[in-house]
Amino acid sequence: MKYSSTSAAPLAMFDMWKAGFMALELWSSSLSTIAMRQQMWQTQPFFSPSMMRENQRMVTEKMEASIEAGLVMQKTLLNAMNGHYAPWWITSQKTMKPYHRRSSANSRRLSR
């Protein structure tokens, strides 16, 4: 699907809004996850098996999300080189999706 960077159809405006809302959700869930992890680090010894598992899980999830986002950006670049351009609001949603999914899941999991 080809988009013009100068036209903003009503559907495109909705996609822009969704990208902004996704960024806001990612920001807020990341902040709550950071706060909950800091509370865990203050209340539990860092060498306990549960904390070591949590820390390892945190690092693994960040690496996986980074790889997924990198693949999305690589695919977008290759598509652009072939003449198939996607607007920023579409690529930003696709790039944020792995981080958003994991951040929301972590926030729900840690709040239990």
C-alpha positions as protocol buffer text, in pm:
chain_id: "A"
residue {
  index: 1
  type: MET
  ca { x: 0 y: 0 z: 0 }
}
residue {
  index: 2
  type: LYS
  ca { x: 141 y: 337 z: -99 }
}
residue {
  index: 3
  type: TYR
  ca { x: 90 y: 648 z: 108 }
}
residue {
  index: 4
  type: SER
  ca { x: 161 y: 1006 z: 25 }
}
residue {
  index: 5
  type: SER
  ca { x: 353 y: 1191 z: 293 }
}
residue {
  index: 6
  type: THR
  ca { x: 153 y: 1508 z: 228 }
}
residue {
  index: 7
  type: SER
  ca { x: -200 y: 1370 z: 235 }
}
residue {
  index: 8
  type: ALA
  ca { x: -364 y: 1285 z: 562 }
}
residue {
  index: 9
  type: ALA
  ca { x: -688 y: 1102 z: 497 }
}
residue {
  index: 10
  type: PRO
  ca { x: -922 y: 1050 z: 794 }
}
residue {
  index: 11
  type: LEU
  ca { x: -803 y: 692 z: 829 }
}
residue {
  index: 12
  type: ALA
  ca { x: -442 y: 809 z: 834 }
}
residue {
  index: 13
  type: MET
  ca { x: -529 y: 1060 z: 1106 }
}
residue {
  index: 14
  type: PHE
  ca { x: -673 y: 773 z: 1311 }
}
residue {
  index: 15
  type: ASP
  ca { x: -352 y: 574 z: 1257 }
}
residue {
  index: 16
  type: MET
  ca { x: -149 y: 873 z: 1373 }
}
residue {
  index: 17
  type: TRP
  ca { x: -364 y: 893 z: 1685 }
}
residue {
  index: 18
  type: LYS
  ca { x: -315 y: 519 z: 1747 }
}
residue {
  index: 19
  type: ALA
  ca { x: 63 y: 559 z: 1718 }
}
residue {
  index: 20
  type: GLY
  ca { x: 59 y: 841 z: 1973 }
}
residue {
  index: 21
  type: PHE
  ca { x: -167 y: 649 z: 2207 }
}
residue {
  index: 22
  type: MET
  ca { x: 52 y: 340 z: 2180 }
}
residue {
  index: 23
  type: ALA
  ca { x: 356 y: 552 z: 2269 }
}
residue {
  index: 24
  type: LEU
  ca { x: 170 y: 692 z: 2572 }
}
residue {
  index: 25
  type: GLU
  ca { x: 69 y: 342 z: 2687 }
}
residue {
  index: 26
  type: LEU
  ca { x: 425 y: 217 z: 2638 }
}
residue {
  index: 27
  type: TRP
  ca { x: 560 y: 508 z: 2841 }
}
residue {
  index: 28
  type: SER
  ca { x: 316 y: 461 z: 3129 }
}
residue {
  index: 29
  type: SER
  ca { x: 348 y: 82 z: 3150 }
}
residue {
  index: 30
  type: SER
  ca { x: 727 y: 112 z: 3134 }
}
residue {
  index: 31
  type: LEU
  ca { x: 727 y: 359 z: 3422 }
}
residue {
  index: 32
  type: SER
  ca { x: 505 y: 137 z: 3636 }
}
residue {
  index: 33
  type: THR
  ca { x: 718 y: -168 z: 3556 }
}
residue {
  index: 34
  type: ILE
  ca { x: 1036 y: 20 z: 3652 }
}
residue {
  index: 35
  type: ALA
  ca { x: 876 y: 132 z: 3978 }
}
residue {
  index: 36
  type: MET
  ca { x: 764 y: -223 z: 4065 }
}
residue {
  index: 37
  type: ARG
  ca { x: 1106 y: -368 z: 3984 }
}
residue {
  index: 38
  type: GLN
  ca { x: 1279 y: -107 z: 4197 }
}
residue {
  index: 39
  type: GLN
  ca { x: 1048 y: -196 z: 4484 }
}
residue {
  index: 40
  type: MET
  ca { x: 1137 y: -563 z: 4438 }
}
residue {
  index: 41
  type: TRP
  ca { x: 1509 y: -479 z: 4437 }
}
residue {
  index: 42
  type: GLN
  ca { x: 1469 y: -284 z: 4762 }
}
residue {
  index: 43
  type: THR
  ca { x: 1272 y: -554 z: 4942 }
}
residue {
  index: 44
  type: GLN
  ca { x: 1451 y: -871 z: 4827 }
}
residue {
  index: 45
  type: PRO
  ca { x: 1817 y: -965 z: 4821 }
}
residue {
  index: 46
  type: PHE
  ca { x: 1961 y: -944 z: 4470 }
}
residue {
  index: 47
  type: PHE
  ca { x: 2113 y: -1292 z: 4497 }
}
residue {
  index: 48
  type: SER
  ca { x: 1784 y: -1469 z: 4574 }
}
residue {
  index: 49
  type: PRO
  ca { x: 1679 y: -1719 z: 4307 }
}
residue {
  index: 50
  type: SER
  ca { x: 1352 y: -1535 z: 4233 }
}
residue {
  index: 51
  type: MET
  ca { x: 1532 y: -1203 z: 4179 }
}
residue {
  index: 52
  type: MET
  ca { x: 1797 y: -1365 z: 3959 }
}
residue {
  index: 53
  type: ARG
  ca { x: 1522 y: -1525 z: 3747 }
}
residue {
  index: 54
  type: GLU
  ca { x: 1337 y: -1192 z: 3724 }
}
residue {
  index: 55
  type: ASN
  ca { x: 1651 y: -1003 z: 3624 }
}
residue {
  index: 56
  type: GLN
  ca { x: 1742 y: -1263 z: 3364 }
}
residue {
  index: 57
  type: ARG
  ca { x: 1387 y: -1256 z: 3228 }
}
residue {
  index: 58
  type: MET
  ca { x: 1399 y: -875 z: 3208 }
}
residue {
  index: 59
  type: VAL
  ca { x: 1723 y: -876 z: 3007 }
}
residue {
  index: 60
  type: THR
  ca { x: 1607 y: -1158 z: 2778 }
}
residue {
  index: 61
  type: GLU
  ca { x: 1277 y: -983 z: 2703 }
}
residue {
  index: 62
  type: LYS
  ca { x: 1454 y: -656 z: 2624 }
}
residue {
  index: 63
  type: MET
  ca { x: 1690 y: -833 z: 2385 }
}
residue {
  index: 64
  type: GLU
  ca { x: 1405 y: -1018 z: 2212 }
}
residue {
  index: 65
  type: ALA
  ca { x: 1202 y: -697 z: 2173 }
}
residue {
  index: 66
  type: SER
  ca { x: 1506 y: -516 z: 2033 }
}
residue {
  index: 67
  type: ILE
  ca { x: 1565 y: -791 z: 1779 }
}
residue {
  index: 68
  type: GLU
  ca { x: 1199 y: -786 z: 1671 }
}
residue {
  index: 69
  type: ALA
  ca { x: 1199 y: -407 z: 1637 }
}
residue {
  index: 70
  type: GLY
  ca { x: 1525 y: -421 z: 1442 }
}
residue {
  index: 71
  type: LEU
  ca { x: 1378 y: -674 z: 1201 }
}
residue {
  index: 72
  type: VAL
  ca { x: 1075 y: -451 z: 1147 }
}
residue {
  index: 73
  type: MET
  ca { x: 1300 y: -156 z: 1069 }
}
residue {
  index: 74
  type: GLN
  ca { x: 1515 y: -367 z: 838 }
}
residue {
  index: 75
  type: LYS
  ca { x: 1206 y: -487 z: 650 }
}
residue {
  index: 76
  type: THR
  ca { x: 1082 y: -128 z: 623 }
}
residue {
  index: 77
  type: LEU
  ca { x: 1416 y: -14 z: 485 }
}
residue {
  index: 78
  type: LEU
  ca { x: 1428 y: -295 z: 230 }
}
residue {
  index: 79
  type: ASN
  ca { x: 1071 y: -219 z: 123 }
}
residue {
  index: 80
  type: ALA
  ca { x: 1159 y: 151 z: 86 }
}
residue {
  index: 81
  type: MET
  ca { x: 1459 y: 60 z: -129 }
}
residue {
  index: 82
  type: ASN
  ca { x: 1217 y: -129 z: -355 }
}
residue {
  index: 83
  type: GLY
  ca { x: 979 y: 167 z: -379 }
}
residue {
  index: 84
  type: HIS
  ca { x: 721 y: 57 z: -124 }
}
residue {
  index: 85
  type: TYR
  ca { x: 709 y: 341 z: 124 }
}
residue {
  index: 86
  type: ALA
  ca { x: 517 y: 328 z: 449 }
}
residue {
  index: 87
  type: PRO
  ca { x: 437 y: 640 z: 650 }
}
residue {
  index: 88
  type: TRP
  ca { x: 597 y: 706 z: 985 }
}
residue {
  index: 89
  type: TRP
  ca { x: 279 y: 632 z: 1181 }
}
residue {
  index: 90
  type: ILE
  ca { x: 262 y: 279 z: 1042 }
}
residue {
  index: 91
  type: THR
  ca { x: 631 y: 199 z: 1092 }
}
residue {
  index: 92
  type: SER
  ca { x: 630 y: 351 z: 1440 }
}
residue {
  index: 93
  type: GLN
  ca { x: 339 y: 130 z: 1547 }
}
residue {
  index: 94
  type: LYS
  ca { x: 509 y: -180 z: 1408 }
}
residue {
  index: 95
  type: THR
  ca { x: 836 y: -86 z: 1577 }
}
residue {
  index: 96
  type: MET
  ca { x: 677 y: -13 z: 1915 }
}
residue {
  index: 97
  type: LYS
  ca { x: 461 y: -325 z: 1912 }
}
residue {
  index: 98
  type: PRO
  ca { x: 718 y: -571 z: 2059 }
}
residue {
  index: 99
  type: TYR
  ca { x: 811 y: -327 z: 2336 }
}
residue {
  index: 100
  type: HIS
  ca { x: 448 y: -240 z: 2405 }
}
residue {
  index: 101
  type: ARG
  ca { x: 340 y: -604 z: 2424 }
}
residue {
  index: 102
  type: ARG
  ca { x: 618 y: -698 z: 2667 }
}
residue {
  index: 103
  type: SER
  ca { x: 591 y: -384 z: 2879 }
}
residue {
  index: 104
  type: SER
  ca { x: 217 y: -429 z: 2923 }
}
residue {
  index: 105
  type: ALA
  ca { x: 260 y: -797 z: 3009 }
}
residue {
  index: 106
  type: ASN
  ca { x: 537 y: -718 z: 3260 }
}
residue {
  index: 107
  type: SER
  ca { x: 328 y: -450 z: 3425 }
}
residue {
  index: 108
  type: ARG
  ca { x: 34 y: -691 z: 3465 }
}
residue {
  index: 109
  type: ARG
  ca { x: 258 y: -974 z: 3585 }
}
residue {
  index: 110
  type: LEU
  ca { x: 448 y: -766 z: 3843 }
}
residue {
  index: 111
  type: SER
  ca { x: 134 y: -603 z: 3981 }
}
residue {
  index: 112
  type: ARG
  ca { x: -4 y: -938 z: 4101 }
}
